[in-house]
PDB file of C-alpha atoms in Angstrom:
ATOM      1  CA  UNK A  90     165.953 -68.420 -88.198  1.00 49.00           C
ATOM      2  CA  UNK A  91     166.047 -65.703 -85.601  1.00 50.00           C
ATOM      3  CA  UNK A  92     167.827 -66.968 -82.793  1.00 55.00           C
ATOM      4  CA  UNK A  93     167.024 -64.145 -80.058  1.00 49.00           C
ATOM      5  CA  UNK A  94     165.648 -65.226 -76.471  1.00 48.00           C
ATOM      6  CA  UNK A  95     162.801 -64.152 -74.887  1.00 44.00           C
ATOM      7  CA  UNK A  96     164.911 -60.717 -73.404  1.00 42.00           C
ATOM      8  CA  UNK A  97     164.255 -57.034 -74.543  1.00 38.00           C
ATOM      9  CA  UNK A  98     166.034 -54.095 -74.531  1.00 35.00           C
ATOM     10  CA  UNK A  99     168.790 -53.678 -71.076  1.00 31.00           C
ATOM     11  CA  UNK A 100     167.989 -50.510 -69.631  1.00 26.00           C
ATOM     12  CA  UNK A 101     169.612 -47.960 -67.054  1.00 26.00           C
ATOM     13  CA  UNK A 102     168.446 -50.077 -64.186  1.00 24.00           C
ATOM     14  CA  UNK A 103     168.407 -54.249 -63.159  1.00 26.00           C
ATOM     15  CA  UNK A 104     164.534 -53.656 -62.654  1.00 23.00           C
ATOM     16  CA  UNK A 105     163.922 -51.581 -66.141  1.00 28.00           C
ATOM     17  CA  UNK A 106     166.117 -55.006 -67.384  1.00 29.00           C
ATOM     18  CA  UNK A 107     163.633 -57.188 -66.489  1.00 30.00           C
ATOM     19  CA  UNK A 108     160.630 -54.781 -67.393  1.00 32.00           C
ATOM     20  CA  UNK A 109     162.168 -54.944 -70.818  1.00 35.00           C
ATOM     21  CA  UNK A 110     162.799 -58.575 -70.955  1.00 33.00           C
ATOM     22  CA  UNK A 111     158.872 -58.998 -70.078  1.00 33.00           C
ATOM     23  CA  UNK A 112     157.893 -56.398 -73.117  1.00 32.00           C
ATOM     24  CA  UNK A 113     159.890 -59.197 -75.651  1.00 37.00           C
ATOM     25  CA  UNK A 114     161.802 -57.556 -78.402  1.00 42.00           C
ATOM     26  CA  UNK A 115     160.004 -56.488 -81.183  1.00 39.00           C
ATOM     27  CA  UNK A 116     159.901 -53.815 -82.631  1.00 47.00           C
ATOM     28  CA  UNK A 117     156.984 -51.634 -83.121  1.00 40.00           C
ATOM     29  CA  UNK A 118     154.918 -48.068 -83.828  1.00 37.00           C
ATOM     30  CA  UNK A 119     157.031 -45.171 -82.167  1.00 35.00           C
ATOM     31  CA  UNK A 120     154.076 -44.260 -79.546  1.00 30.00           C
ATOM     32  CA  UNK A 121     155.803 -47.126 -77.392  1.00 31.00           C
ATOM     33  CA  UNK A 122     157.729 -46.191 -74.371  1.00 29.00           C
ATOM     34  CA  UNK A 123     161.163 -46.576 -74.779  1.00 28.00           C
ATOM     35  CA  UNK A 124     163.906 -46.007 -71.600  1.00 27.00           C
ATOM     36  CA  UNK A 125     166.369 -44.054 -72.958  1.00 28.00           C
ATOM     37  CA  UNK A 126     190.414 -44.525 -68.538  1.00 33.00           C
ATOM     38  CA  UNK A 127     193.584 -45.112 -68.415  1.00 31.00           C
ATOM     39  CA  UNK A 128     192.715 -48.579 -70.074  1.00 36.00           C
ATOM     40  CA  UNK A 129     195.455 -49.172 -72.811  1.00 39.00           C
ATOM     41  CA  UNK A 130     193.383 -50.747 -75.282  1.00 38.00           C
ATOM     42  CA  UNK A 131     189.936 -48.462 -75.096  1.00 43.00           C
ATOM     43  CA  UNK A 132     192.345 -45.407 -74.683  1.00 35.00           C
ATOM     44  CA  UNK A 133     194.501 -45.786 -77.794  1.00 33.00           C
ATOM     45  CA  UNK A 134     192.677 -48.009 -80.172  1.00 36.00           C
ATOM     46  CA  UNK A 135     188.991 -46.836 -80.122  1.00 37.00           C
ATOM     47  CA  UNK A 136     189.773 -43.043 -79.475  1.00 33.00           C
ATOM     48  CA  UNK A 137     192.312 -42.888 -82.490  1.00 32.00           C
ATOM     49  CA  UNK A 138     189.620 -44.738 -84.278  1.00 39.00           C
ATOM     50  CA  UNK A 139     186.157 -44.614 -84.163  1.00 41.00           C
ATOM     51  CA  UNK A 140     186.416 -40.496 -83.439  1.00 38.00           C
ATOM     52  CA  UNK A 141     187.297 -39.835 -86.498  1.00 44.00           C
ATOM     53  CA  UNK A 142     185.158 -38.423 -88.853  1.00 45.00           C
ATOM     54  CA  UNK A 143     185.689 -37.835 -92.875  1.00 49.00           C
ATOM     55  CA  UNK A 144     184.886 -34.728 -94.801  1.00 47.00           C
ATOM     56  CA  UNK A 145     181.760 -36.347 -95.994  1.00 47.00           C
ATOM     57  CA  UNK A 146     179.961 -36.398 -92.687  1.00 47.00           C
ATOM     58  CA  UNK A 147     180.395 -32.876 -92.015  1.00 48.00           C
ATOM     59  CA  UNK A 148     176.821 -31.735 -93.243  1.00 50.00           C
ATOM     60  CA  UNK A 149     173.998 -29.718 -92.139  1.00 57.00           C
ATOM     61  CA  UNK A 150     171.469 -30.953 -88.916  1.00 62.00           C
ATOM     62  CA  UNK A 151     168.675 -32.055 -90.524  1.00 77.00           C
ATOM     63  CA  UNK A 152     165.025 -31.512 -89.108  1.00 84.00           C
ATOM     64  CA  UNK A 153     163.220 -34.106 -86.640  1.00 88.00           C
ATOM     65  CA  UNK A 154     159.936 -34.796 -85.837  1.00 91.00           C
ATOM     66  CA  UNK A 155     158.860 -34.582 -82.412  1.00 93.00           C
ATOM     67  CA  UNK A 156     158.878 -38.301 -82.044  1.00 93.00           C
ATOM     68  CA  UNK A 157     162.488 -38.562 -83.162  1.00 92.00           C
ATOM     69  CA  UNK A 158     163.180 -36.150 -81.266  1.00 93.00           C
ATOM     70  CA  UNK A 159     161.779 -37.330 -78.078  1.00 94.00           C
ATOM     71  CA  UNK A 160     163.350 -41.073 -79.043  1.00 95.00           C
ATOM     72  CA  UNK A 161     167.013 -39.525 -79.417  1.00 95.00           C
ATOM     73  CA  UNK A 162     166.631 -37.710 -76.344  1.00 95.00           C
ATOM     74  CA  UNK A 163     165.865 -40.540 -74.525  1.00 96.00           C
ATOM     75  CA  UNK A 164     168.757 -42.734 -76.045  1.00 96.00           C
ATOM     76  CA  UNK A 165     170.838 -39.897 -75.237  1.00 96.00           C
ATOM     77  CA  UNK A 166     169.541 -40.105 -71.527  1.00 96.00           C
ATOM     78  CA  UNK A 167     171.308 -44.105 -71.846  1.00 96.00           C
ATOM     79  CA  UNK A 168     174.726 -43.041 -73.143  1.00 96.00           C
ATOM     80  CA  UNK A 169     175.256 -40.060 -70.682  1.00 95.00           C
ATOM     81  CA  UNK A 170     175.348 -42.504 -67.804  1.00 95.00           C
ATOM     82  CA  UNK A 171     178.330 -43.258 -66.190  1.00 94.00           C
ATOM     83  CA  UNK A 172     178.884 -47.121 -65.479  1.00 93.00           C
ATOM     84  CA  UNK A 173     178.921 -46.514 -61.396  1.00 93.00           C
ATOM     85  CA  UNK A 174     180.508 -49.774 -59.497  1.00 90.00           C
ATOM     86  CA  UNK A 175     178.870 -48.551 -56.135  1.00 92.00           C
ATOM     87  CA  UNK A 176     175.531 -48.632 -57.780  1.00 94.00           C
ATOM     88  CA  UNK A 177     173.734 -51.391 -57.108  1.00 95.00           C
ATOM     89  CA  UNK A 178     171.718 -51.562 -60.498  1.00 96.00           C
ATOM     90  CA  UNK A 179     174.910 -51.612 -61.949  1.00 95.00           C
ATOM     91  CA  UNK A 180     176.508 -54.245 -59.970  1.00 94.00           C
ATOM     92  CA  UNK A 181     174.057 -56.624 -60.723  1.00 96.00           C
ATOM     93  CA  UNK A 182     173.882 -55.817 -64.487  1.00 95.00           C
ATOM     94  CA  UNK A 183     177.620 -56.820 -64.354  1.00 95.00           C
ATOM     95  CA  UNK A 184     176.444 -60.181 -62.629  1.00 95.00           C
ATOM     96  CA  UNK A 185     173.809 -60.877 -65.023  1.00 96.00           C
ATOM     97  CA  UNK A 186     176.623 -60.637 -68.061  1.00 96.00           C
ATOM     98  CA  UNK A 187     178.652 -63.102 -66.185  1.00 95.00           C
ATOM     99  CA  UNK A 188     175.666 -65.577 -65.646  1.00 96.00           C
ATOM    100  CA  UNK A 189     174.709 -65.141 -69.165  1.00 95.00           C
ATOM    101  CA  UNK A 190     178.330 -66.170 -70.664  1.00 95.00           C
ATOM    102  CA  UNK A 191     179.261 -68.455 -68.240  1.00 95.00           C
ATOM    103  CA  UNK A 192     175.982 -69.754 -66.646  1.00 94.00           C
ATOM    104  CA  UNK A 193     177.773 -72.889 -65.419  1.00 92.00           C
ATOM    105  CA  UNK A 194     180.413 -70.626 -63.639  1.00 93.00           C
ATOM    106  CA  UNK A 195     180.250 -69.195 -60.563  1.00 93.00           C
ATOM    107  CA  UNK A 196     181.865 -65.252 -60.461  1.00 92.00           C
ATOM    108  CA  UNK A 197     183.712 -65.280 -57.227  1.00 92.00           C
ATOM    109  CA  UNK A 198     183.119 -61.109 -57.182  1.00 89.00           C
ATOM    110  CA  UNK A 199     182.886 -58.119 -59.465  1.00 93.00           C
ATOM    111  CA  UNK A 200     186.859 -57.465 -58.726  1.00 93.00           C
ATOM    112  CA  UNK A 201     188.097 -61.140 -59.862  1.00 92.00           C
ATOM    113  CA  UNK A 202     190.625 -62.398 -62.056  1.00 94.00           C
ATOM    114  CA  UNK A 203     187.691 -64.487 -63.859  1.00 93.00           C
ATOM    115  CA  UNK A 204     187.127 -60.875 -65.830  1.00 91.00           C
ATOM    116  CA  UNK A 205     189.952 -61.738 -67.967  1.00 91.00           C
ATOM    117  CA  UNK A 206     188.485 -64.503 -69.562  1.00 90.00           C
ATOM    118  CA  UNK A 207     185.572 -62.383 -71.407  1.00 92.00           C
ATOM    119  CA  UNK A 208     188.472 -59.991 -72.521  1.00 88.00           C
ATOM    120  CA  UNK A 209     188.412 -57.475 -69.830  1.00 91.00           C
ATOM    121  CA  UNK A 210     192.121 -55.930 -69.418  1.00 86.00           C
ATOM    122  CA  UNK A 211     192.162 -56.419 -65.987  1.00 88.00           C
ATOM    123  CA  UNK A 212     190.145 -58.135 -62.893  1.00 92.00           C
ATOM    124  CA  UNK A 213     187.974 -55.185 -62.527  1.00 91.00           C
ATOM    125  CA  UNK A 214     185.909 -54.623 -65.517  1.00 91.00           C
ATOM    126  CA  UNK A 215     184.421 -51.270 -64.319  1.00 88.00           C
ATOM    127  CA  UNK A 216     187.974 -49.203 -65.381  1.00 87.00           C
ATOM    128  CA  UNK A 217     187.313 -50.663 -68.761  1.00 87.00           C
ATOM    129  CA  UNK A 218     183.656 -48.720 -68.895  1.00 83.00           C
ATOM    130  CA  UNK A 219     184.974 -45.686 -69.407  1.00 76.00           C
ATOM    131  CA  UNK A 220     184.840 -45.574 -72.812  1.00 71.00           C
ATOM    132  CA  UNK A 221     181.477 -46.583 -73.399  1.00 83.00           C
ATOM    133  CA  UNK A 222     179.544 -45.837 -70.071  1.00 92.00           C
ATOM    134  CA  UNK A 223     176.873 -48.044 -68.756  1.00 96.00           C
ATOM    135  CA  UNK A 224     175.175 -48.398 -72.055  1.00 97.00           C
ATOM    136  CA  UNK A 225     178.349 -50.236 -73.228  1.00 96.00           C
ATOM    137  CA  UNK A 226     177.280 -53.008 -70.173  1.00 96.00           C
ATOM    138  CA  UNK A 227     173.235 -52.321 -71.667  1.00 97.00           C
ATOM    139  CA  UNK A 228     174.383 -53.626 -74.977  1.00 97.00           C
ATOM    140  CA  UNK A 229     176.617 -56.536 -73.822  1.00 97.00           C
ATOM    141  CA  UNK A 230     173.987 -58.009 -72.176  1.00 97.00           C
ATOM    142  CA  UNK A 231     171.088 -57.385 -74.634  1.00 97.00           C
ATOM    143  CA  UNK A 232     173.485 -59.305 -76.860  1.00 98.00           C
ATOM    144  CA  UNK A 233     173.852 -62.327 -74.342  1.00 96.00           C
ATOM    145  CA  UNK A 234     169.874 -62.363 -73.730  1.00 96.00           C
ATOM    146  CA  UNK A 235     168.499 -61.779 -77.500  1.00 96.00           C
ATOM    147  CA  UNK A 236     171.046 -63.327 -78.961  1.00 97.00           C
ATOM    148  CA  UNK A 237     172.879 -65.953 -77.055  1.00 96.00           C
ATOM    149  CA  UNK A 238     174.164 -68.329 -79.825  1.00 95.00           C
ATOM    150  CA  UNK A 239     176.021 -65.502 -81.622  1.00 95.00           C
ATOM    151  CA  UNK A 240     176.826 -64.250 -78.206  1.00 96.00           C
ATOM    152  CA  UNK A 241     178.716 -67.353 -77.267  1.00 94.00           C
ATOM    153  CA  UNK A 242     180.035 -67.748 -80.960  1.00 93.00           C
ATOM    154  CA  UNK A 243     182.231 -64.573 -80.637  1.00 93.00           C
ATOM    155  CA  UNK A 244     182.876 -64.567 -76.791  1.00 93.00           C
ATOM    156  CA  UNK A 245     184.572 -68.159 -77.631  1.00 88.00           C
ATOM    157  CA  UNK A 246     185.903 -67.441 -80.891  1.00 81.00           C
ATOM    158  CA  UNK A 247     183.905 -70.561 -82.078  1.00 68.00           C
ATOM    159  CA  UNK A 248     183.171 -69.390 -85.881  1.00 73.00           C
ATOM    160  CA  UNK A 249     185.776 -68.955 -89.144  1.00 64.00           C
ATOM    161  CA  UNK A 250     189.458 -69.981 -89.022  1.00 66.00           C
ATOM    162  CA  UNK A 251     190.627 -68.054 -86.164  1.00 66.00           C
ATOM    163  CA  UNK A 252     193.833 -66.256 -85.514  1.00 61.00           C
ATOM    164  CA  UNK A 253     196.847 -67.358 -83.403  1.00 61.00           C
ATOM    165  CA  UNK A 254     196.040 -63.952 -81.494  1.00 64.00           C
ATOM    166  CA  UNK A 255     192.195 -62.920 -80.772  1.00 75.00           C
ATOM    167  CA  UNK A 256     190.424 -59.289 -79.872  1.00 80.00           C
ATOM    168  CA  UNK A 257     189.717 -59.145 -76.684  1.00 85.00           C
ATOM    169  CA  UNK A 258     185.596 -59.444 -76.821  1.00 90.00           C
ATOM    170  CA  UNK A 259     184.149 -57.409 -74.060  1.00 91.00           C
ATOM    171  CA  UNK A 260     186.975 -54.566 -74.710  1.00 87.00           C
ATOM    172  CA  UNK A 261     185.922 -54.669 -78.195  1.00 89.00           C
ATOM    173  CA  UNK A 262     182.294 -54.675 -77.347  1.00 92.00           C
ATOM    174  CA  UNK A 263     183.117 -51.569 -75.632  1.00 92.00           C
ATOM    175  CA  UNK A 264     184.589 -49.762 -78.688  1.00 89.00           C
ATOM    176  CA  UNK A 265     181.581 -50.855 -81.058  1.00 94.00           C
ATOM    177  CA  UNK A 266     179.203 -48.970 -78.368  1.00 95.00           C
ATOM    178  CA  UNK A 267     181.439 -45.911 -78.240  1.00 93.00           C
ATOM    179  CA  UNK A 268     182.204 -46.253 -82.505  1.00 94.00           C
ATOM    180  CA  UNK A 269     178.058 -46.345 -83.129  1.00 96.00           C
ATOM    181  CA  UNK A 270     177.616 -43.635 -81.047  1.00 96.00           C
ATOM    182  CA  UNK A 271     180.268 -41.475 -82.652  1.00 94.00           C
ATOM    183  CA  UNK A 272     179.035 -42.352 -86.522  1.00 96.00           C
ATOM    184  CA  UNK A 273     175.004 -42.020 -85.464  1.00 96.00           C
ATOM    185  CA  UNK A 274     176.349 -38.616 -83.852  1.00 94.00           C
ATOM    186  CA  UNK A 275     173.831 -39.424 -81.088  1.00 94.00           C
ATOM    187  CA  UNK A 276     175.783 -36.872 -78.745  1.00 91.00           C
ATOM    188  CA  UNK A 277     174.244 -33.374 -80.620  1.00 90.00           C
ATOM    189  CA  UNK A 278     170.156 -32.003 -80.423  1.00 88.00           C
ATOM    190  CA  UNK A 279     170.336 -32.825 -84.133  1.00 87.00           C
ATOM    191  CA  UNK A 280     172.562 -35.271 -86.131  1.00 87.00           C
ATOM    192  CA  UNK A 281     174.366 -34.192 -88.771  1.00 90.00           C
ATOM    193  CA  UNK A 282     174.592 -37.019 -90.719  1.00 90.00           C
ATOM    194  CA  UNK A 283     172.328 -38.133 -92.944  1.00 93.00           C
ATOM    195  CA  UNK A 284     173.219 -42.122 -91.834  1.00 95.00           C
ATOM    196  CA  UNK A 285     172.338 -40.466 -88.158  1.00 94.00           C
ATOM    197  CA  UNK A 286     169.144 -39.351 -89.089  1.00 92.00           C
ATOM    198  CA  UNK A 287     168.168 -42.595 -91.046  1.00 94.00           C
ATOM    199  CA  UNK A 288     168.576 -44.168 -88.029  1.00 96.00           C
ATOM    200  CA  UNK A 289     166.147 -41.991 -85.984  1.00 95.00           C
ATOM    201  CA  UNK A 290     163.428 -43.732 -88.255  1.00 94.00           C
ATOM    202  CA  UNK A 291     164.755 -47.104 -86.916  1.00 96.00           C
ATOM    203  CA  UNK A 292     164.808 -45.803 -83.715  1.00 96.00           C
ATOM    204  CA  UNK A 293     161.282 -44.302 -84.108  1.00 94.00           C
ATOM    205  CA  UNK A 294     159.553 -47.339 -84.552  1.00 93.00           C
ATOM    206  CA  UNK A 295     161.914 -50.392 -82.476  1.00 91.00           C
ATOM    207  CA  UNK A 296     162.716 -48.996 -78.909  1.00 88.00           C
ATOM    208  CA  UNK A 297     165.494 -51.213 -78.913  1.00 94.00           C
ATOM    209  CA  UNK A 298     167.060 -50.357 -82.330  1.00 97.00           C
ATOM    210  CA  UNK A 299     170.659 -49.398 -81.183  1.00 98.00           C
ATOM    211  CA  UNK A 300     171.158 -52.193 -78.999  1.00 98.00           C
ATOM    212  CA  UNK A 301     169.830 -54.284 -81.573  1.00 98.00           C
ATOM    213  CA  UNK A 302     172.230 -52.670 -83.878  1.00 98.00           C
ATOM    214  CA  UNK A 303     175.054 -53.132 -81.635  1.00 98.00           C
ATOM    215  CA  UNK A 304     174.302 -56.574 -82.315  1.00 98.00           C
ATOM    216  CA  UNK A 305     174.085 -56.449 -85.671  1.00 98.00           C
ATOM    217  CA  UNK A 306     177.553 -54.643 -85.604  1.00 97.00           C
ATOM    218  CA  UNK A 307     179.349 -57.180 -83.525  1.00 96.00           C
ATOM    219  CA  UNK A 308     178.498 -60.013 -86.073  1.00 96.00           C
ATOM    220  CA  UNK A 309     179.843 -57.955 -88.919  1.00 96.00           C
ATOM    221  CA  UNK A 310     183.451 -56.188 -87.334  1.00 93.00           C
ATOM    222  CA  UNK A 311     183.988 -60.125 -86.243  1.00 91.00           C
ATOM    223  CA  UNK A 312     183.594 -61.031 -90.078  1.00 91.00           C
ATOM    224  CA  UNK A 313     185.544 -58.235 -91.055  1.00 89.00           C
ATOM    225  CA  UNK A 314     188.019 -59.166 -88.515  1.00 85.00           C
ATOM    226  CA  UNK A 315     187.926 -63.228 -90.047  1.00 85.00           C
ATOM    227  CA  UNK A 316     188.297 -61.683 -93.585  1.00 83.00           C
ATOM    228  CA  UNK A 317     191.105 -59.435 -92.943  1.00 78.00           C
ATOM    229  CA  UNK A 318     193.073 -61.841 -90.898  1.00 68.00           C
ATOM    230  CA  UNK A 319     193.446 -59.839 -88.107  1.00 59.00           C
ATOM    231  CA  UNK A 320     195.696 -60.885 -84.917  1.00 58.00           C
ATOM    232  CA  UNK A 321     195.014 -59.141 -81.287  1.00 55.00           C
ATOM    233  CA  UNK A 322     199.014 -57.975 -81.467  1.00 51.00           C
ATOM    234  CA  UNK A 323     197.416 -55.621 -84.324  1.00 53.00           C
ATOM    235  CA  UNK A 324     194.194 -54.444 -82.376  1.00 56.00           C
ATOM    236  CA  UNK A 325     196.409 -53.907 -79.325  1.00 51.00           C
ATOM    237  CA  UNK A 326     199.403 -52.188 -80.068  1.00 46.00           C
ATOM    238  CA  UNK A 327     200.954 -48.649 -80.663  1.00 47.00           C
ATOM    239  CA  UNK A 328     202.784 -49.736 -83.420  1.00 37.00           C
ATOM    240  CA  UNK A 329     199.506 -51.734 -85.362  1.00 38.00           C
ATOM    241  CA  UNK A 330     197.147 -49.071 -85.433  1.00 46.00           C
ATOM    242  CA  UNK A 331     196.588 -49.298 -88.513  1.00 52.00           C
ATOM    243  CA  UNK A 332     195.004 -52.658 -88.489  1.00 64.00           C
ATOM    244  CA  UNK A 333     192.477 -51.656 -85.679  1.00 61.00           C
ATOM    245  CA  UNK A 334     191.581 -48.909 -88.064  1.00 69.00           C
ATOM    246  CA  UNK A 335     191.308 -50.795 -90.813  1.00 80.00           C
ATOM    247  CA  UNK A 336     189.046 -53.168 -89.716  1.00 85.00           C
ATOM    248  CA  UNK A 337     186.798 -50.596 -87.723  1.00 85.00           C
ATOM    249  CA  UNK A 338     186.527 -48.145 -90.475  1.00 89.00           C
ATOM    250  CA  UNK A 339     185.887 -51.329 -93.089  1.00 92.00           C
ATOM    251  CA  UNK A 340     182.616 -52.200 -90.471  1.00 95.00           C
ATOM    252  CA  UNK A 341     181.700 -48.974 -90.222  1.00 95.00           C
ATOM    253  CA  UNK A 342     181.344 -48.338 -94.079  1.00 95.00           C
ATOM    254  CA  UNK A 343     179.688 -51.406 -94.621  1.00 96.00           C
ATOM    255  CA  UNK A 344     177.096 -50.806 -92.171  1.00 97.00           C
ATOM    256  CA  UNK A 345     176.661 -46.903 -93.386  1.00 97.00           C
ATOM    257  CA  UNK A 346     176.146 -48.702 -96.347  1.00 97.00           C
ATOM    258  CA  UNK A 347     173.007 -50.924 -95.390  1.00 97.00           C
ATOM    259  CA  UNK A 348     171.511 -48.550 -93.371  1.00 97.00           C
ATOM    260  CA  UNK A 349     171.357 -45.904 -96.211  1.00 96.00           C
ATOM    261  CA  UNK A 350     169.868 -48.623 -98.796  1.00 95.00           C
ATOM    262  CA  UNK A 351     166.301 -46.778 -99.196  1.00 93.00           C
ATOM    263  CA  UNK A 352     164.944 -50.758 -99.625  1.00 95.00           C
ATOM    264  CA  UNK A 353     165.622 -51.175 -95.985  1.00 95.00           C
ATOM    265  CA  UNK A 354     162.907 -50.298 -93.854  1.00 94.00           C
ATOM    266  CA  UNK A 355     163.639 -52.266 -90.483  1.00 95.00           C
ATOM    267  CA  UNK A 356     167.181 -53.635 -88.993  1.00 96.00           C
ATOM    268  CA  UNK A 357     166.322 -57.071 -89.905  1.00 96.00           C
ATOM    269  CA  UNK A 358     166.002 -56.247 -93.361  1.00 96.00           C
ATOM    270  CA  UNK A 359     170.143 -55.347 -92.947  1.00 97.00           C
ATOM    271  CA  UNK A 360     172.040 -58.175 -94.972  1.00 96.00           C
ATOM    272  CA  UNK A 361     174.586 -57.964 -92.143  1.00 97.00           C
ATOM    273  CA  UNK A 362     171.176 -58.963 -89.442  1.00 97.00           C
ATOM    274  CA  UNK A 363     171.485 -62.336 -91.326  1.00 96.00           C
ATOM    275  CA  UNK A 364     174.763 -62.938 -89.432  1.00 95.00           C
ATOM    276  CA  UNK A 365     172.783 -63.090 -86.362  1.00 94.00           C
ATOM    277  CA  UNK A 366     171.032 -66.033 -87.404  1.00 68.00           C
TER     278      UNK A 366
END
């Protein structure tokens, strides 16, 4: 069974949040509106990672329709924010992620030491942004509204036979938004990819697609993670690299994988979208 809420898509602002959380989150017909650091971990692991690219994806832009076009712009719009902590849209997206993982705890302020328990590197979350912008916040908080079981499952580590040492979850969560980004090449006028373009048609007709795919992605680098046996000392260090790149190329094929299966004609058709329920 699906577990999402009753939220939408996140957008750029607290009150587009709540515009999308009253639209619901299905998807439909493309002629709806859609809203397009020095950290240690972000700066070594998911730069020496996800930017990578294999001989394979180096192929030709292919053409768009104007409605992909105009959707991809608009996502594009998303990622090239900045997360901003003197923003006040922003500030209170941060406080909505805190009462959505711990709504029986109250965040003493957006510089706090409480950060650390989500898997921020330090007590002010905002340095570890960088990587992924305000989108990176977007998607962390879609995933706490639509889908707060799965949400909860991987913020507390609650599903498979855990390791001694865990990934730090928002961190992570901040690598999967800047790894999607980098494999959908979202950041050219035309992808050049032919797993980028696929997912224009997604995009096309759900206005929430890549956060929903975020999702979708989350659920399956945590079951690579499980399967792989994984420890944080080998996400986090200089030395482990290779583990962090084994697991985040290993999610990234699989899910390259599903989305180019010509049977799949919506994200929940993805056999990886079952993990979310």
């Amino acid at each position: 069974m699906d577990e999402r809420g009753g939220g939408g898509g996140s957008f750029v602002a607290v009150r587009r949040i709540s515009q999308g959380l009253e639209r619901g989150n299905t998807c439909h017909s493309s002629s709806a509106e859609v809203v397009a650091g020095s950290a240690a971990w972000l700066g070594r692991g998911l730069s020496c990672v996800c930017a990578q690219r294999r001989e394979s994806d180096a192929r030709p832009s292919f053409d768009l329709t104007p409605v992909q076009e105009e959707c991809l712009q608009r996502l594009q719009n998303r990622i090239d924010v900045s997360y901003d902590s003197s923003v006040p849209e922003h500030q209170e997206a941060l406080k909505a992620l805190w009462k959505a993982a711990y709504p029986e705890e109250e965040l003493r302020g957006l510089i706090s030491e409480q950060w650390k328990e989500m898997g921020w590197q330090g007590k002010d979350p905002s340095t570890d942004f960088r990587g992924g912008g305000f989108i990176s916040l977007e998607n962390l908080l879609y995933f706490a509204q639509n889908f707060p079981k799965s949400f909860q499952d991987l913020l507390r580590k609650q599903e498979g036979d855990r390791s001694v040492w865990e990934y730090p979850f928002a961190v992570a969560g901040v690598n999967i938004t800047f790894m999607l980004i980098q494999m959908l090449d979202l950041e050219v006028v035309k992808p050049r990819t032919l797993v980028g373009t696929t997912f224009l048609n997604f995009l096309a007709d759900c206005d929430s697609a890549f956060d929903l795919l975020y999702c979708i992605t989350f659920k399956l680098m945590d079951r690579q993670w499980l399967s792989m046996r994984a420890s944080y000392m080998d996400f986090n260090t200089d030395d482990s690299r290779g583990q962090l790149r084994t697991v985040m190329k290993a999610t990234r094929r699989q899910l390259e994988k599903e989305l180019l299966n010509e049977d799949v004609a919506r994200l929940e058709e993805l056999p990886s979208y079952g993990l979310l329920s």
